[in-house]
Every structure is written in C-alpha cells, then in structure tokens.
Amino acid sequence: MRPFIRFLATASLALALSAQAAADTGHPRIGLVLGGGGARGAAHIGVLEVLEELKIPVDCVAGTSMGALIAGAYASGLTPEMMRKEMAEADWDTMFSDIPDFSDVNYRYKETLRRFIPGSELGVSGDGVRFPPGVIDGVKIKLFFNQLVGANRGERRIEKLPLPLSIIATDIGNGERVVMREGSLTTAMRASMSVPGLLAPITRDGRKLVDGGLVDNVPIGEARERCNADVVIAVNVGSPLLPAESVGSLLTISAQMVNILTEQNVARSLATLKPTDIFIQPDLGTITAGDFGRHAEAADRGRAAADKVRAQLARLGTDARQYALWREPIDRVYLPKPTIDEIEIAGLKRVNPAMVERQLTIKPGEQLSTSNINRDVLRTYGDGFYQSVDYELLNQRDRNILRILPVEKSWGPDYLRFALNLDTDTNQGSSFGLRAAYQKTLINDLGAELLATVGIGSNLGAGLDFYQPLDSEQRFFVEAGVKYERVQQNIFQDNKRVAQYLNSGTALVLSAGTNFGTLGQARLSWIAQNRSFDRDIGSSSLPNSFETSYSGWNARLSLDQLNRLYFPTKGWATRFDYFDSSDAGFSRAEVDLQGVFSLGSTVISGRANYVGSPRGQLPFYSAGRLGGFLNMSAFARGQILGDDITYAGIRAEQIIGTFPLGLRGDMRLGFALEGAHVGTFYTETNLNGTNILNSAAVYLGGETPFGPAYLGYGYSTNGASNLFLSIGIP
C-alpha cells in the first residue's frame, strides 16, 4: 500500500509543479478548434500560416470533418506550407471516385464494368436486397490521408502524437457524439469526414461512424476539456443555408437538411465562446463544400480572415526560443523508408488470401514507398470483391510488418447488376434497352463466378455463363456459356431505311484462356451457333428469311491500358479476333486499335479497325458493320454491311467541365473526322460510285450515373447526315 501512496504523492507533486510552471510563464493554455465544411475547410491552412508567423503555441487541437483532416495533419507535424503542397498535388478530379485507374483494374472485372453501370450493384441474399452503404467507399481518400500523415513510415496513433488531438464523429446508430482521442489517426480522420449517403460509414469499436458535423461541427467544448484551455481559437468554415427559392431538387433538399442540423449545433457551440476567445469566420464567397479544386483560394481567404484579428492573436504569441521549444517535438522527422520484413493479409472471410497476394508488387526485404503501396492497394481493390482496401505498417519485435486490410463487400458476394441504354437519331428513330443480371461470385476458393443475364427493350437477350479460374492467382481459366439474342437490324438503301429484319441466334461457347493481370486476356473458344434472319417490315434485295447453323474456333487477344472506362485521357487498347468455320466455309478476322493522349485539357484519340474474310467471303449475318456514333457518325448504326472493311477515325475533345461531387467524369466538346474503305457492299448501292466513305461529327459528351451520354451531329459528303442522342451502355 505504501508504494502506491508514494506514487500518488509523487504524481500530485508533479502536476502541481507543472501547473506552477505554466503559471510562472504567464502564458495561457490555447485550444485550437477547426470546424467542418468540406472543401471550404482548406481555409484552415491560411489561419495556421498566421498562427505560425505570430509564433502561437497551441496546447491542443480539436477538429471535425475537413477540420479533422487539417487538425490531424497539423498534429502529425505538417506545416501549413506542406499542407498547401499536398493539396496542390492531390488529384481532386478522381479523389471522390473509388474506381481506380482503369489500367489497374483486373481484366475480368473490366469486362463486368463495361457491361453494367459502375456502382449499380445491389447485394442479394436470402435476407433480401442489400444496398452499398454509400455512393463511394473512400479508398482513394483514405490513401491520401495515409500519405498526408506519413502512415507509410509507420502507423500514426492519436494518443502518440506530440500535440493532443481530438476528432469528432457521429454514431449513425444512435446519433451520439463520438470523441476520438486514441486509435488510428487516419481512420478517425476518415470517419469524421463520412458524409452520410456519399461516403460509406467507418466501423470503429463496433460503432458505425459518420460526419461529426451532424452533432458538433465546431467542437469548442472539446478543446476546453482536452487541455483545460484558457483561450479558444475557433474557426468556422461551414456552408451557409441555401435561400428557399434555391431548394427544390432532392439533392438540394438533402444538403439543406444537413446544413440545418449543422448550423443548429454550431450556434450552440459558438454561444459558449468567452470574451477572451478568438473567433474566425473566413469569407469564402462562392466556394462550396465540393470545390476542392479551389483549395488555394480558400486558404488565401482563411489567411485574410486571420489577418483581420491579427492584433488579438499577436497577444498569444511567444518569442522565437519558446516557440522553437514548442515546435521541436511536433516537427515531422522524416525517417528513411522502412524495409518490410513481413507481409500479412488480414480480415478475409470469403476471398482466398492468394488473390490479394497476386496484386502486391512490394515484397519482404524491399523498402516501402507511398507510390508502390498505393498502387498495390488500388490494384487489389480493382478486383471488385472489396468494400475497401487499406494498409498499416506495424513495428513488432523490431520487425516491420506490412498489414494489408481488405474489407469484403458487406452486401456481397451475390449481386444484381443493371444497364440502361437509350439511342435516338434522325435516320432510324429511337431504341432502348434494359439489361439486368444476377452474379454469384466467390463460389469456391479459386474465385469461380456464375452470371445470368436478361435484356429487354428494342432488342432481347438472355445468357448464362460460368467462369472457373484454374489457380489461385487466376492466371488460367475455363469458361462455358450459352446465350440467346434477338436484334432489330435495319436495312438501308440510298441512305434510307427500306426494311427491318429480326436477327436471332443462339450460341454455345466453351473457352479456355489466360489472364495477363490488369493488362488483358487471351482465350481460345469453340462456338456453335444457330442464326435466323427474318424480314419484319419493308423490302430489300436480301432474302425474306434465312437460317443457318455452324460451328468453329475463335481465338481472341484483348489488351486494355486505358486509364478510364469512359472518356479516357491517356492509354491504349487493342483487340484481335479470328474465327474459322469449316462447315460454314468462311473465316472472319477483326483487328481494333485505339490510342489516347492529352495536351493539357485537350484529349486526342485515334481508332483503327479492320474486318475481313481471309478465307471465303463473310456472310451477311456475320458481316462487318459501319454506322453509329464514332463508327462513321453520319450514318445510322449498322447501316453499312460489307466485307473487307477498313476504318480510321481521329477526334479532339476539349474538357469544358466536370460533374459535381459524387458523380464522375468530364464534360467534353468534341470533333471527329472518320474515313472508311468497304471492299464489298451488301446493302448500299448509291454512294457516288465509290468504296470510300467519310464522316465528320461535332458533339457534347459526358459521363452520367447511367453511363456515357452524347449529343451530336454527323455529316458525310457521301450524302448522309445524322443528329443523334445516346445515353447509357449499349
């Protein structure tokens, strides 16, 4: 008992001496409060610049949402100058999209994303339909936080930071205010920024946490409690309420509801300010919570606001020696890049760990760099099995352990997927299609999948496909599928639609192949087909009906290194197909090449395509086709049927804007020039007596939640023109 009494006495004496020392200096204890406000929170950086210039040592810092990001960076040693640099180098155009660079997506998953709306998947189980917890999961955001605080050189924990830090979040289950004073720094930052409905909640200690702004956007009380602050410097960057006349859409109503809740708790918090406290509210003008591209302007406006109260702030400053002593334990010491001794894969229940390991380029014995680990994480996420993927670097028993933290989709592993398409043009009218699929993934340890699809609308279709990898790294696979389709095929004569056929067919496909990781795929298939071609309306020189059955071998090589699924800005893709049927007496070869590069905000792309028959002549049911947007845009889709077709096109697109936060992609104004040579025409008879076609097009394009959308006009000196509108995934 006596040792315990002596310990209490010693501790009490130490506290008393510490308090006496603080009193002797005569310097008040200062609590810094950084409020939430999305992109508007970059204004905090400008405020910190002024605090640095005045040599103001804060004793603790509390932050919410974007304020938590800046507070966490500050407490972990980043200077305002470093913060400006990190914000300037961040890719804000893609930060709020979980889709990694398309060139880093597993090729199998690329095929799924091409066929269905990205992000449209719904989980399905015996309990019913399950929804993803947010529009995005914030994988890129979390990696940015890791980079910001130097997590690649060792785990950053709140309780071990040299500056006492509090981060505020909200328990979405009960609405309680949650104060995080310990645990993973980056996880706490991410939790505090989880805007409900946009970013998925973060699970921590069994609680689902979202944006702290809902309950305490300017946590003045927490700063007083955290370090017994005598003076609070509080910075409010919250978004003002919208005028009533501006609130009408579902989006604006939702935003206004959140802002009302936020403003109410901010008012309560500001009411606790004392005459000795300092309140800063930057004039952020038209900068919205989603304007992350205006971070430099926001920081400048924050600095201007702090300058207005510089005289008040100056009274809290110290001399250079005292400030250096305060700064010394906070300044970040850049340790050398750690050498990894061991790699662990944690938290998996359904996914084979070998499927994660195949995506890791970092190996034991190598140094860990931010760029390498970020790419490995995004490549892993690009498999499509995970809700999020993260990492942490631990030092245990003098060994550096890199722990990969993939979280399997809580709404998986079985999904419903959807695709929607609407096309209309002045040559052939309108068409629409809706496609739905049931996908069952991770059937076994090797990652087998079952996909059942059905399509309705202008065209009908159904299919069943089973995909079985042969090894845990999914290098080799076998696949079996059966499908049915009925396509409306318009027949043109002299640039006028004269007939419509129903092109129907069933096919059995057995394949074996190899995956080249994210690069592409090669496969060899045996295909058995039955096709019927029946005239529905009109008349043409083609037969009224035709039916055939045939089989043959198909070899395909597909490579794709484009950086985006839609509207890429760089990269290339190529596809080679060769089909040969002995019983039908023909072979079909197709080569497609595409390349894209950017010059500033201008995107230049080119495409070349060839379809021909090395043996025999292509029958009309397997003919090459021209027509449709960016496939001779002046002509209707599939208007030109023929053999031995060569196509080339080049286009220039000017990026004129981006969609709002939570959506994806650019908005572009484009111009295209196209040309083609047709060896044998099957339907067109009057093209000025030439086998060479031309087309030019001007268009607006952008990515919507349903897929790409285009509105444009195409013209050809061959006598065709076309006004077209296309939305969705064909």
mmCIF file of C-alpha atoms in Angstrom, residues 490-493 496-501 535-544 683:
data_model
loop_
_atom_site.group_PDB
_atom_site.id
_atom_site.type_symbol
_atom_site.label_atom_id
_atom_site.label_comp_id
_atom_site.label_asym_id
_atom_site.label_seq_id
_atom_site.Cartn_x
_atom_site.Cartn_y
_atom_site.Cartn_z
ATOM 1 C CA ASN A 490 -32.391 -2.057 -90.161
ATOM 2 C CA ILE A 491 -31.542 -2.317 -93.877
ATOM 3 C CA PHE A 492 -30.751 0.845 -95.815
ATOM 4 C CA GLN A 493 -30.812 1.664 -99.495
ATOM 5 C CA LYS A 496 -32.923 5.452 -96.479
ATOM 6 C CA ARG A 497 -34.264 2.676 -94.279
ATOM 7 C CA VAL A 498 -36.159 0.233 -96.522
ATOM 8 C CA ALA A 499 -36.613 -2.795 -94.280
ATOM 9 C CA GLN A 500 -36.190 -4.186 -90.814
ATOM 10 C CA TYR A 501 -35.101 -7.745 -90.031
ATOM 11 C CA ARG A 535 -37.762 -9.795 -92.542
ATOM 12 C CA ASP A 536 -40.210 -7.990 -90.271
ATOM 13 C CA ILE A 537 -41.212 -4.937 -92.315
ATOM 14 C CA GLY A 538 -40.285 -3.382 -95.674
ATOM 15 C CA SER A 539 -38.493 -4.902 -98.635
ATOM 16 C CA SER A 540 -34.888 -5.349 -99.727
ATOM 17 C CA SER A 541 -32.687 -7.333 -102.047
ATOM 18 C CA LEU A 542 -31.789 -9.648 -99.186
ATOM 19 C CA PRO A 543 -33.738 -12.906 -98.679
ATOM 20 C CA ASN A 544 -37.051 -12.735 -96.807
ATOM 21 C CA THR A 683 -26.883 -3.214 -98.883
#
